[in-house]
Coordinates of C-alpha atoms in Angstrom, one line a residue:
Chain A
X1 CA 0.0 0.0 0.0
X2 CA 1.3 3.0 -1.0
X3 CA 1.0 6.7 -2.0
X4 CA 0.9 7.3 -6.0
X5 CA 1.7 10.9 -7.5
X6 CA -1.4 10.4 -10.8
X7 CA 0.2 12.9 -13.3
X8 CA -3.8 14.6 -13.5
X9 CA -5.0 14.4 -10.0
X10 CA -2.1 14.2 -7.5
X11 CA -1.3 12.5 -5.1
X12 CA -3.9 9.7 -4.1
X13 CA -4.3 6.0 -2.3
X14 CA -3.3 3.3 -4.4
X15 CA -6.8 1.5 -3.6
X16 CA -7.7 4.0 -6.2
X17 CA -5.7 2.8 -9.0
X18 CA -5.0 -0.2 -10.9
X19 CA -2.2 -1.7 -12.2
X20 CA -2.1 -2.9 -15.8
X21 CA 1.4 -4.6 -15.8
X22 CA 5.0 -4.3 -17.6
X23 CA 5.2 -1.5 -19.3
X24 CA 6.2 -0.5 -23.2
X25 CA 5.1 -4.0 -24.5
X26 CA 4.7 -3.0 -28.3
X27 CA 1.2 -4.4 -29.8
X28 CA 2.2 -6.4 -32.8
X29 CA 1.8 -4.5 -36.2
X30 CA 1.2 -7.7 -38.4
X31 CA -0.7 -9.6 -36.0
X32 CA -1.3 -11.6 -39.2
X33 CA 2.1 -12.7 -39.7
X34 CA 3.2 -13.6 -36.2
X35 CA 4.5 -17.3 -35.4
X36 CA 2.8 -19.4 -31.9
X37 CA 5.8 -18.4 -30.1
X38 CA 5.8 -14.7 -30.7
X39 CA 2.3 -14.5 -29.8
X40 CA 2.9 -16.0 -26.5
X41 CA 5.7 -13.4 -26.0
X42 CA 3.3 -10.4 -26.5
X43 CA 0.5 -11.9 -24.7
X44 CA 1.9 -14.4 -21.5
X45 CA 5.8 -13.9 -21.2
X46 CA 6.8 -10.9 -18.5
X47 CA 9.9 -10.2 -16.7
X48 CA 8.4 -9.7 -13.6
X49 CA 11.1 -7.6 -11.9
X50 CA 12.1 -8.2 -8.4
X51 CA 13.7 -4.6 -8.4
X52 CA 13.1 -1.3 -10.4
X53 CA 10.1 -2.2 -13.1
X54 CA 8.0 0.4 -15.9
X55 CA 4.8 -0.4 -15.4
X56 CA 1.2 0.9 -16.6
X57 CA -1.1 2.3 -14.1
X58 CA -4.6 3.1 -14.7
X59 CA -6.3 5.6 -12.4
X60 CA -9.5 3.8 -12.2
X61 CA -11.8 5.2 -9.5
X62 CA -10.3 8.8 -10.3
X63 CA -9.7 10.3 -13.7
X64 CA -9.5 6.9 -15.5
X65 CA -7.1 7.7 -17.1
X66 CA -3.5 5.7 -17.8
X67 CA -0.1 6.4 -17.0
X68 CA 3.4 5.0 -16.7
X69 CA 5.6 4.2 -13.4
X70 CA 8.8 3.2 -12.8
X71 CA 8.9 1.3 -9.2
X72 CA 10.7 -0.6 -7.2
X73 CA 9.1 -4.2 -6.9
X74 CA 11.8 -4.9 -4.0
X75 CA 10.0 -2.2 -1.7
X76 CA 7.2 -0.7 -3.5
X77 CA 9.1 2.5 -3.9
X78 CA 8.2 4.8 -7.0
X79 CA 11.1 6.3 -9.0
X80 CA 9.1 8.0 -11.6
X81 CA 5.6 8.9 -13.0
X82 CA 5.3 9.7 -16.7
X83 CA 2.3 10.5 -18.8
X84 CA 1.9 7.8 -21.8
X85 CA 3.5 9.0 -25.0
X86 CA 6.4 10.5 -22.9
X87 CA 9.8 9.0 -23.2
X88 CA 10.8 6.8 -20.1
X89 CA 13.2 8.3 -17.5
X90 CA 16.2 6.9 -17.2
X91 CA 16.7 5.0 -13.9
Chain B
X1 CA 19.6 -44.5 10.2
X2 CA 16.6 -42.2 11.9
X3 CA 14.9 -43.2 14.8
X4 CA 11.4 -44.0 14.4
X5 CA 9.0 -41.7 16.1
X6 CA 6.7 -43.2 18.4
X7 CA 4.7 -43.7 21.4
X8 CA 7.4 -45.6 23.1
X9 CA 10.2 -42.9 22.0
X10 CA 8.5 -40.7 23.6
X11 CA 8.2 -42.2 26.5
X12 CA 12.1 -43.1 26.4
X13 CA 12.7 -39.2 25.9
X14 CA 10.2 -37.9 28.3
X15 CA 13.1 -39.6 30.8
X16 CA 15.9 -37.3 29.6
X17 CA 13.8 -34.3 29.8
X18 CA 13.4 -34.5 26.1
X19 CA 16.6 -33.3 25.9
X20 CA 17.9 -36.0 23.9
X21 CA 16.1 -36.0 20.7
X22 CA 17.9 -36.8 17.3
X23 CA 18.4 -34.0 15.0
X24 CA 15.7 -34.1 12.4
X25 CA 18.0 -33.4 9.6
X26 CA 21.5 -32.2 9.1
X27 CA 23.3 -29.2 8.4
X28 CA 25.8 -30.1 5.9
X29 CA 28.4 -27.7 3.8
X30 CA 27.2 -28.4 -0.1
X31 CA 29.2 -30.9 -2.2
X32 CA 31.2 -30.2 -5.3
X33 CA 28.5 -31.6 -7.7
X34 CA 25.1 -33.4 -7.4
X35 CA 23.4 -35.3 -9.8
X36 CA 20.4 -33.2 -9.1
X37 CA 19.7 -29.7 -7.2
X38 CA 16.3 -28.7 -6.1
X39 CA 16.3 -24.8 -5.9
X40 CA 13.7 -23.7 -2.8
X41 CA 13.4 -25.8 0.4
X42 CA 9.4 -25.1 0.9
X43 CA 7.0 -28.0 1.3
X44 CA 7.2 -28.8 -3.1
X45 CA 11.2 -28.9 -3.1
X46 CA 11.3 -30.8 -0.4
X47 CA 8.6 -33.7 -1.6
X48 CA 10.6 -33.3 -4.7
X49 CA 13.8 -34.4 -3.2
X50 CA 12.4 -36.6 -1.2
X51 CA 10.4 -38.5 -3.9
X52 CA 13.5 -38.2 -6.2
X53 CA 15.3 -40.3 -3.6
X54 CA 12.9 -42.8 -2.6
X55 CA 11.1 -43.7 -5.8
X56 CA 13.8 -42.5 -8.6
X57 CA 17.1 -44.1 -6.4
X58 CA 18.7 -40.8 -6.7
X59 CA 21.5 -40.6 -4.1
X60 CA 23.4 -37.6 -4.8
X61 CA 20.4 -34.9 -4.8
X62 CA 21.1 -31.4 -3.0
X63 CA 18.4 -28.9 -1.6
X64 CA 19.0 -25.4 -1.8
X65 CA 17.5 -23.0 0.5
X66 CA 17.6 -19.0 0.6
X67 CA 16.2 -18.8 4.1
X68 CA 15.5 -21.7 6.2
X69 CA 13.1 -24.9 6.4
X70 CA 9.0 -23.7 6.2
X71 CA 10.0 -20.2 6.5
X72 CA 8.7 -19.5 3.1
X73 CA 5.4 -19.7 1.7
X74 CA 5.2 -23.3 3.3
X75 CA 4.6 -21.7 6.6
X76 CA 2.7 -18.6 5.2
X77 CA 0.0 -19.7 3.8
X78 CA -3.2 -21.3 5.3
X79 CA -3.0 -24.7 5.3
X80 CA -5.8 -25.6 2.8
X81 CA -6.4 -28.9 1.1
X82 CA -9.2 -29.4 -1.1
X83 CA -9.4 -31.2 -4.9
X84 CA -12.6 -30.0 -6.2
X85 CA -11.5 -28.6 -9.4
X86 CA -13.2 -28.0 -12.8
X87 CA -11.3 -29.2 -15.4
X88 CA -9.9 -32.9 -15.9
X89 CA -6.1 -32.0 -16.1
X90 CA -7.0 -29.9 -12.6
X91 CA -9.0 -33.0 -10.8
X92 CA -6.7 -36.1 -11.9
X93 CA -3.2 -33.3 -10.3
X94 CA -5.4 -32.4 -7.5
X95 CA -7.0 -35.5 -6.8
X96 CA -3.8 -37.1 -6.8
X97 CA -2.0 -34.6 -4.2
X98 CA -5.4 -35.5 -1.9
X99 CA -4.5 -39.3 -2.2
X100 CA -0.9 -38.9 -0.8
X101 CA -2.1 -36.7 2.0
X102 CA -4.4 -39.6 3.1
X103 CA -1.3 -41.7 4.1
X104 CA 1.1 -39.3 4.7
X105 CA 1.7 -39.0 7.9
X106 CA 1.7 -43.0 8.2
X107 CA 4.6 -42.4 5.5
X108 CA 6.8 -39.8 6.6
X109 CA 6.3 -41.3 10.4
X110 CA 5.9 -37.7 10.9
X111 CA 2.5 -36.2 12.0
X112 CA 1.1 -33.8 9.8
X113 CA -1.9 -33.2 11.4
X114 CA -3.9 -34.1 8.2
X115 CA -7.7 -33.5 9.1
X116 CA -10.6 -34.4 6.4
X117 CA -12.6 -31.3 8.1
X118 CA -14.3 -30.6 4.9
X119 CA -14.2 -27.3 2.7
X120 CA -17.7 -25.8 1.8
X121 CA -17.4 -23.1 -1.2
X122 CA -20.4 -20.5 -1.2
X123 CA -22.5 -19.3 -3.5
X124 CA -23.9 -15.6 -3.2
X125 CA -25.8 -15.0 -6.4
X126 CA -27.0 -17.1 -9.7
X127 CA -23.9 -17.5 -11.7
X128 CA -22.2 -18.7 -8.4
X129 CA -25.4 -21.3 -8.2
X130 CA -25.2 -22.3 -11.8
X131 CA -20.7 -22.6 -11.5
X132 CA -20.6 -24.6 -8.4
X133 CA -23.4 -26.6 -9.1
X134 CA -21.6 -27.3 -12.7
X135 CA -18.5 -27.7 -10.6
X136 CA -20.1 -30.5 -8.3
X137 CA -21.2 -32.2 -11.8
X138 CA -17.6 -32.5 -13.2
X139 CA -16.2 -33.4 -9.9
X140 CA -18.3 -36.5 -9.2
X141 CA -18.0 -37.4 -13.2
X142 CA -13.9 -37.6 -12.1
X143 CA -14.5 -39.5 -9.4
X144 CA -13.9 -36.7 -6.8
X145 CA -16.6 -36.3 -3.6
X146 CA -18.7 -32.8 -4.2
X147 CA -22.2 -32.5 -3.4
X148 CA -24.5 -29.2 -3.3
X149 CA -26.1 -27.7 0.0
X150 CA -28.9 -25.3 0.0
X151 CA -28.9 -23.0 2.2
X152 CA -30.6 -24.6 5.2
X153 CA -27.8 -27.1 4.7
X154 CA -25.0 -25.0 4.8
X155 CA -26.3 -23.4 8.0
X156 CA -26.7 -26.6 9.1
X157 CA -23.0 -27.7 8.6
X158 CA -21.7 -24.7 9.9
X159 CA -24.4 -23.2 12.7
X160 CA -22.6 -20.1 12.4
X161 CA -23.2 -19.2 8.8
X162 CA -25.6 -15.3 8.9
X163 CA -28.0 -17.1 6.3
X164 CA -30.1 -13.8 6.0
X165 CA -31.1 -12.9 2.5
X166 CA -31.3 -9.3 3.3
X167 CA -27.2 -9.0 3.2
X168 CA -25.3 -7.5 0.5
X169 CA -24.3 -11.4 -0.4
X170 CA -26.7 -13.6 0.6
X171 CA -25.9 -17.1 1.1
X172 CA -27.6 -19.1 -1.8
X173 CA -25.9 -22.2 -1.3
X174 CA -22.9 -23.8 -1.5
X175 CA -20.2 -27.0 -2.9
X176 CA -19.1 -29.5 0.3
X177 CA -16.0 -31.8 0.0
X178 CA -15.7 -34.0 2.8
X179 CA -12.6 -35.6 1.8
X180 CA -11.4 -31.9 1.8
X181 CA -9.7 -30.3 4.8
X182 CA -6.4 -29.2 6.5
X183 CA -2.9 -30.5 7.6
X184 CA -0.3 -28.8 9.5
X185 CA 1.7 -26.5 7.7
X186 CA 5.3 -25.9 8.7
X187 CA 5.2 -29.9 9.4
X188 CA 4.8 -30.9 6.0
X189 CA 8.0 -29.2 5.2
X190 CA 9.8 -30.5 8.3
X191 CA 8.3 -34.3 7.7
X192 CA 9.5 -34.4 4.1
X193 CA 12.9 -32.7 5.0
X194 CA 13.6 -34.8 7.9
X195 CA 12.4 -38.2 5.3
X196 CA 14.7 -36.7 2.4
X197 CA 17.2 -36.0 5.0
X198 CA 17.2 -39.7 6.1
X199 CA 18.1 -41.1 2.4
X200 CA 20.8 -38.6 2.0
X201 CA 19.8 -35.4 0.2
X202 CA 21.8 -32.6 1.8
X203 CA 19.2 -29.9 2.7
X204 CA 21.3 -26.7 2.6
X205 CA 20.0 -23.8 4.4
X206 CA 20.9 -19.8 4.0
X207 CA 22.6 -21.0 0.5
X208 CA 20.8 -18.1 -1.7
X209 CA 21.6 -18.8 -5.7
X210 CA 22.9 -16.1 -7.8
X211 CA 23.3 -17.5 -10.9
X212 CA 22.6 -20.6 -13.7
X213 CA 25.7 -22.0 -15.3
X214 CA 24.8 -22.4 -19.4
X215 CA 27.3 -24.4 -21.6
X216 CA 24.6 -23.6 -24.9
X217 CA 21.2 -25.0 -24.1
X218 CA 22.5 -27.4 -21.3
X219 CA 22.7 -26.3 -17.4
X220 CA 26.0 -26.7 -15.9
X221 CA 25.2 -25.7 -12.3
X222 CA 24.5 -22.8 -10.1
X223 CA 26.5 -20.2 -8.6
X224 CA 25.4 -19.6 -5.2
X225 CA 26.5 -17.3 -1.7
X226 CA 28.1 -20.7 -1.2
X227 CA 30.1 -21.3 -3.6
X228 CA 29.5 -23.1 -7.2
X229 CA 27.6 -26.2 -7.3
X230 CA 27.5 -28.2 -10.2
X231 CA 24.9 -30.1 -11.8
X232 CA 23.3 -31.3 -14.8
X233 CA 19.9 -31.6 -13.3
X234 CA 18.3 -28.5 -11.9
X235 CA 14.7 -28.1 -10.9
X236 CA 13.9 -25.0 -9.6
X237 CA 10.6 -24.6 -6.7
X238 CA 11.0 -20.8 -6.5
X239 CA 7.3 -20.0 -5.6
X240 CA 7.1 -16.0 -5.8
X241 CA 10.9 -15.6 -6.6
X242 CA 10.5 -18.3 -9.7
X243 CA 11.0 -15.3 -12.3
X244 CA 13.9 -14.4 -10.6
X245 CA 15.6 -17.3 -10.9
X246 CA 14.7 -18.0 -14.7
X247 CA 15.8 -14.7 -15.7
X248 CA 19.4 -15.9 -14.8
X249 CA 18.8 -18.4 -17.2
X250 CA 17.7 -16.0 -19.5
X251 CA 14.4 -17.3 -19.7
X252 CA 11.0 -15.7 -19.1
X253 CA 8.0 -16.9 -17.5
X254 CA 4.2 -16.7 -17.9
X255 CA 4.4 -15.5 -14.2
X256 CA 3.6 -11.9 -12.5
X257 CA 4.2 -12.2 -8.1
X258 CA 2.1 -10.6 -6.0
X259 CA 1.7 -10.7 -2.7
X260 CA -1.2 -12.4 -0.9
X261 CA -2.1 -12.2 2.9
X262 CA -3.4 -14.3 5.7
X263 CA -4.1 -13.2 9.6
X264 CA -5.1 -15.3 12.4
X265 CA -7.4 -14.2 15.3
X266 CA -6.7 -14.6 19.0
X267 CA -6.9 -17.6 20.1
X268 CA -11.2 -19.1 21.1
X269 CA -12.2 -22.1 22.1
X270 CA -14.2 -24.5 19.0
X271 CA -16.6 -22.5 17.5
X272 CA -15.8 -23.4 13.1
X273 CA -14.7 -26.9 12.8
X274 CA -14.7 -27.1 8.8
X275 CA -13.1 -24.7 6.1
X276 CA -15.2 -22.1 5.0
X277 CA -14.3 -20.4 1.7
X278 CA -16.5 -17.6 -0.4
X279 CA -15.2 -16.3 -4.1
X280 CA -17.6 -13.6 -4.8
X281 CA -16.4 -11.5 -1.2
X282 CA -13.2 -12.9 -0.8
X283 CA -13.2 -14.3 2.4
X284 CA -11.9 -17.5 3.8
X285 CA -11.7 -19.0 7.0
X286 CA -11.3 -22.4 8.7
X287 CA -10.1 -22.3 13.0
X288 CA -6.6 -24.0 13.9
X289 CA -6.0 -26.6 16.4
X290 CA -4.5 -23.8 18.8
X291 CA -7.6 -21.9 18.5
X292 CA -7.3 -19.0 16.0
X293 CA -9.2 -18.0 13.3
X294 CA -7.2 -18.7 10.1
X295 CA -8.4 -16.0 7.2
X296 CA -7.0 -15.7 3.9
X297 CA -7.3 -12.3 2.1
X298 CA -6.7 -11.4 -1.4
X299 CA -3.9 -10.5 -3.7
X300 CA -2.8 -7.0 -4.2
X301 CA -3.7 -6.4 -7.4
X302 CA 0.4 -5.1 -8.7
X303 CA 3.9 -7.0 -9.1
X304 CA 5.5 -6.8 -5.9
X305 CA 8.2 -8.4 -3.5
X306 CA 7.8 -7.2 -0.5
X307 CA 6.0 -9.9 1.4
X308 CA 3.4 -6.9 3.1
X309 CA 0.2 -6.5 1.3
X310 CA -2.5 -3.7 1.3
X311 CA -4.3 -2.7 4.2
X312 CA -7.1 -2.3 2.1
X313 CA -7.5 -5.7 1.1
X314 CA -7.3 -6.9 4.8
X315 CA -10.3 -4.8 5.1
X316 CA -12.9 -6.0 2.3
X317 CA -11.7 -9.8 3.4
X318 CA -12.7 -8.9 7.0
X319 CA -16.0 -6.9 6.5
X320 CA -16.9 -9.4 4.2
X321 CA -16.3 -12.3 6.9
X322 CA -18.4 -10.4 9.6
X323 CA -21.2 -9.9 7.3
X324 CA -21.0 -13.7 6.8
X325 CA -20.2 -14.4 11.0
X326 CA -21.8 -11.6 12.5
X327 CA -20.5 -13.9 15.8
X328 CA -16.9 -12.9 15.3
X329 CA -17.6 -9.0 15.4
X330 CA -15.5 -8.5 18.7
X331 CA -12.4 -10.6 18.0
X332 CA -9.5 -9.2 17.7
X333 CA -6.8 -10.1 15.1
X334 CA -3.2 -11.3 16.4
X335 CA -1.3 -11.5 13.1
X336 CA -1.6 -10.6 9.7
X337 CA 0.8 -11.6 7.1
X338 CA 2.0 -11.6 3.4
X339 CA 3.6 -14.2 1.0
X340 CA 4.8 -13.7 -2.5
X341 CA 2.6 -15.8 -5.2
X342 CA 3.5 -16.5 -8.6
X343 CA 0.5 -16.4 -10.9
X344 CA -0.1 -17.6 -14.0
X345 CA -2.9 -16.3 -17.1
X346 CA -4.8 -19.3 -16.4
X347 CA -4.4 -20.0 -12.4
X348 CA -3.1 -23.0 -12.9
X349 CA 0.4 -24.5 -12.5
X350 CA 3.6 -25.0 -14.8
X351 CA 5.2 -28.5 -13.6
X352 CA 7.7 -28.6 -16.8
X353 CA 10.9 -29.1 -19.1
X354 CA 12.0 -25.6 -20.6
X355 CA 13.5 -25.8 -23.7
X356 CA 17.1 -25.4 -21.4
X357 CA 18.1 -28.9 -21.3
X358 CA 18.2 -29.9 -17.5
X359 CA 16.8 -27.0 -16.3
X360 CA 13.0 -27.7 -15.2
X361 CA 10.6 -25.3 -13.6
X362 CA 7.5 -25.6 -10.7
X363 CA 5.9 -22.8 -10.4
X364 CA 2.7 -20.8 -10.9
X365 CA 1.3 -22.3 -8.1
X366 CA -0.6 -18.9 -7.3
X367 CA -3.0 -18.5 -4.4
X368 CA -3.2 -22.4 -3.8
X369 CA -0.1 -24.6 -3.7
X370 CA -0.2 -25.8 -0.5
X371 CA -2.8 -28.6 -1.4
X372 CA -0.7 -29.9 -4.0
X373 CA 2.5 -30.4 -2.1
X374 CA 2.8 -34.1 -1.7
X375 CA 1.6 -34.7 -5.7
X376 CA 3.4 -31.9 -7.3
X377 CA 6.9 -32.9 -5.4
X378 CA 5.7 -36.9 -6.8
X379 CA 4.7 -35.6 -10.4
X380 CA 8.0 -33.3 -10.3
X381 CA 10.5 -35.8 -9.4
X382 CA 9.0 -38.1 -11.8
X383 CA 9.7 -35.4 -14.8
X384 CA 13.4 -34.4 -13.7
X385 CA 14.2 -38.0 -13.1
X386 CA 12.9 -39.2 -16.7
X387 CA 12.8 -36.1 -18.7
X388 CA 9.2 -36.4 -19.3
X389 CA 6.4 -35.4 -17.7
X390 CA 3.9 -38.1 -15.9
X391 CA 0.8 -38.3 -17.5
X392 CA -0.7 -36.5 -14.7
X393 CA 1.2 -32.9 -15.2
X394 CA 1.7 -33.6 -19.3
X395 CA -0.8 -31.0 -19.6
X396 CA 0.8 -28.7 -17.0
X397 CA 3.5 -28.0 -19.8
X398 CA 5.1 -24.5 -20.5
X399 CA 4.6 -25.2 -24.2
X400 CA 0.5 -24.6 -23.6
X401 CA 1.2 -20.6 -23.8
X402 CA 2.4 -21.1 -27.0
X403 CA 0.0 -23.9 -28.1
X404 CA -3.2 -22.2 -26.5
X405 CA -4.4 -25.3 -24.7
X406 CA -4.5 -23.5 -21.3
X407 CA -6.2 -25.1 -17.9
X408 CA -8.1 -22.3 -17.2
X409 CA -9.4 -22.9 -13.7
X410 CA -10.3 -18.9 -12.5
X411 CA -13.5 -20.5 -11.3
X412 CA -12.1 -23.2 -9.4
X413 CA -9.5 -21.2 -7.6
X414 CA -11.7 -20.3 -5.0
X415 CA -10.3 -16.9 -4.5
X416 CA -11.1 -14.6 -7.4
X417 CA -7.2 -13.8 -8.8

C-alpha cells in the first residue's frame, strides 16, 4: 500500500488505482504474420522484476485515465511517473 | 539411520527431559557436484527431493535453500487442502495430491496433522449457483466427492453461517467436500525434510543462488553465496521468486508475483470446525487446532516483493467475513501476514521441461499450492528423473502458452485472482 503521485489528479491512495502490468510492451503491427511463439511473447511472457520495473497504471476510481511508473518491486518505492506518449526516464 | 518416532520414543525421551532428541536433519556444507539440485526448500522442493530419492534411487540430490526450512510460503499460507477442481487435467493433479495426504503422515512417520474437516465453497448469487453446481457435476463425473447444499444445509453444517437474505451477499448455497480439509503447515516441510534427510539429500539452508551456469542449451550448475555447485539436473521450486531465478537463465515466464495475505485471530475455544471459503467477497476462514481463526485475504492487485500486502485488502476480506459471521464481530486479530505468489494467465500450475536442457521449472502455483505439495513434489520428481512429464502434469507443460491449450481454472481457484 502505497501513496501514487497520478500525473492529473495528484497525489492519491493506491486503492484507487490499478495496475495494468509491464510497461512499453509493443502491440504487434502484423498480427497476421506472427509465429505461436511470438504470440505467446506479446500476450503471456513478462519479466516480472524483483527490483526497479516500468509499469502501466490506470487511475480507475479517479480520472481513468492511464499512466506510466517506474517502481521498485523490492520495496514498492516509486522512482518516476510519466504521462503515456512520454519518453521513459532513465533510472 | 533415523529413529522411528513413536509412542514408546517418547516415552524413552520424556526420561531425559526431552533433551535428547535426534536432530531431524543435518546441516551439511554443499558438495562439489550433485546429480540433481532442487532450488527452494518449501513444502514442493522438499517432496521433490524426497520423492527423487525414494522412488527415482537418486543418491546424490542437494536442496538449496535462501532462508531456512518452512520459513517461506510453506509456513505462510493457510494450510488448505481441497481437490474439487473444474477441469480434468485440474481433478486427476489435485486428486492425486489428496491421495498422498491420506497416508502421509503413516509415511513420513511424521505427524502432519492431516484433518478431512471438509471445505464448503459458497455461492452468493446465480452465476455462483449455476458454476458450483456445474462444478459439483464435473467433480463427481472424475470421481472426486462434491455434493450441493442449500442453504438450510450450509447453515446446518456450519451453525454459524448469517443465512439472511437481506445482506449484500446472501448465502444461496454452497459445494461440500468431505474428503477436503487441513494438515499442519510448517510440518509438512519438516516431515518431508527430515524423510529426504534420512536417504541422504543434503538440505542446505541460507545458500541463496545467484546465478545458472549455461554451456549452450544445457545447465551446468548454479552459482550460489556458497560457492558453485554443479549439476546437470536443476529443478527449480522458486514460488514468488521463480521469475527471478529464470531470468538468470535467460528465460522468461508466464508469471507476475504478487503478494497475498493471511491473519489469524486470537486464540477461542471450538466454534468453526470445517473450512469455510467464499469467491464472490473474498473471504476464507477455517479455525486451527491452537484456537485461532485462520483467514485468507486477497492479492494485491500489482507486481511486488515485498511480502506486506494492502491494508485495504485486509479490510474487504474482513468486513466481508463479519457480514457472513456476525458472531466474530468482537475478535480481535493477532497476526496478519504476506507471502509472495506467482500467478499464471490461467491460475493453474507449470510443472515442466524448458526448452534449457536440464533446467526444469515448478511454479505458478498462485493463491493455492499448498494442497498440491505431496503430488506436485511426486509428479515433479517423476519429470526431472525421466525427462518427461507423468501423464498427470503432461498438460501442465510450459509449451501450452504457445499452443493455447491453457487449464483455465479462475472459477475453481476459490479466490477470485
Amino acid at each position: 500500500m502505497f501513496v501514487i503521485n497520478c500525473p492529473y489528479c495528484g497525489e492519491r491512495d493506491q486503492s484507487e488505482f490499478s495496475c495494468g502490468g509491464e510497461a512499453h510492451i509493443v502491440r504487434p503491427k502484423q498480427p497476421t504474420e506472427l509465429s505461436d511463439d511470438e504470440w505467446a511473447e506479446y500476450l503471456f511472457m513478462r519479466k516480472n522484476i524483483k527490483g526497479v520495473q516500468f509499469e502501466r497504471w490506470n487511475h480507475a476510481h479517479g480520472c481513468r485515465k492511464w499512466f506510466n511508473m517506474v517502481r521498485d518491486t523490492s520495496n514498492d518505492k516509486i522512482h518516476a511517473v510519466y504521462k503515456m506518449g512520454e519518453k521513459p526516464p532513465v533510472i | 539411520m533415523k529413529n522411528k518416532y513413536s509412542i514408546f520414543s517418547l516415552i524413552k525421551n520424556a526420561f531425559s527431559q526431552h533433551e535428547n532428541w535426534q536432530q531431524a536433519w543435518g546441516n551439511p556444507e554443499p558438495k562439489k557436484e550433485y546429480e540433481a539440485v532442487i532450488v527452494g526448500g518449501g513444502g514442493h522442493g522438499l517432496a521433490t527431493a524426497y520423492y527423487l530419492a525414494k522412488k527415482h534411487n537418486m543418491k546424490n540430490i542437494a536442496v538449496l535453500e535462501k532462508g531456512w526450512i518452512g520459513g517461506g510460503n510453506t509456513g505462510r499460507n493457510t494450510t488448505i487442502i481441497r481437490s474439487n477442481y473444474l477441469w480434468d487435467a485440474s481433478a486427476g493433479l489435485y486428486d492425486h495430491a489428496l491421495k498422498i495426504w491420506e497416508n502421509l503422515s503413516q509415511e513420513l512417520n511424521y505427524n502432519i496433522m492431516f484433518s478431512q474437516r471438509g471445505v464448503m465453497n459458497l455461492a452468493h448469487n446465480l452465476q455462483d449457483v449455476r458454476d458450483l453446481k456445474r462444478r459439483t457435476h464435473a467433480n463427481r463425473l472424475n470421481g472426486i466427492d462434491a455434493v450441493w447444499l442449500d442453504t438450510k444445509q450450509v447453515k446446518e453444517f456450519c451453525p454459524i453461517i448469517n443465512i439472511s437474505q437481506d445482506i449484500r451477499y446472501p448465502v444461496l448455497g454452497g459445494t461440500l467436500q468431505r474428503r477436503a480439509g487441513t494438515a499442519r503447515h510448517d510440518a509438512v516441510a519438516w516431515g518431508y525434510a527430515r524423510g529426504a534427510d534420512a536417504m541422504g539429500v543434503d538440505i542446505i539452508q541460507n545458500c541463496e543462488v545467484k546465478g545458472i551456469k549455461r554451456n549452450g542449451d544445457q545447465v551446468e550448475g548454479l552459482e550460489t553465496t556458497k560457492g558453485f555447485i554443479k549439476s546437470k539436473k536443476i529443478g527449480v521450486v522458486a514460488a514468488g521468486h521463480s521469475s527471478v531465478i529464470a531470468n538468470m537463465a535467460g528465460l522468461k515466464l508466464p508469471l507476475e508475483s504478487k503478494p497475498l495475505q493471511a491473519l489469524v485471530s486470537e486464540p477461542v475455544k471450538p466454534i468453526i470446525d470445517t473450512v469455510v471459503m467464499s469467491n464472490a467477497v473474498h473471504a476464507y476462514v477455517s479455525q486451527s487446532d491452537k484456537g485461532e481463526l485462520v483467514i485468507g485475504a486477497g492479492t494485491d492487485a500489482y507486481i511486488s516483493y515485498t511480502q506486506r500486502g494492502s491494508h485495504d485488502v485486509v479490510e474487504g476480506t474482513l468486513k466481508a467475513i463479519l457480514e457472513l459471521y456476525p458472531i466474530f464481530s468482537r475478535m480481535k486479530m493477532l497476526r496478519q501476514w504476506g507471502g509472495i505468489v506467482d500467478i499464471c494467465p490461467d491460475a493453474s500450475p507449470i510443472i515442466s521441461k524448458t526448452n534449457i536442457k536440464g533446467l526444469y521449472f515448478n511454479c505458478g502455483w498462485g493463491t493455492g499450492g499448498f494442497k498440491a505439495t505431496p503430488g506436485s513434489g511426486d509428479l515433479f520428481a517423476h519429470t526431472i528423473a525421466n525427462d518427461e512429464p507423468h501423464k498427470l502434469n503432461a498438460a501442465f507443460n510450459l509449451n501450452r502458452f504457445v499452443s493455447g491449450d491453457l487449464v483455465d481454472e479462475h472459477g475453481a481457484a476459490a479466490v477470485a485472482h
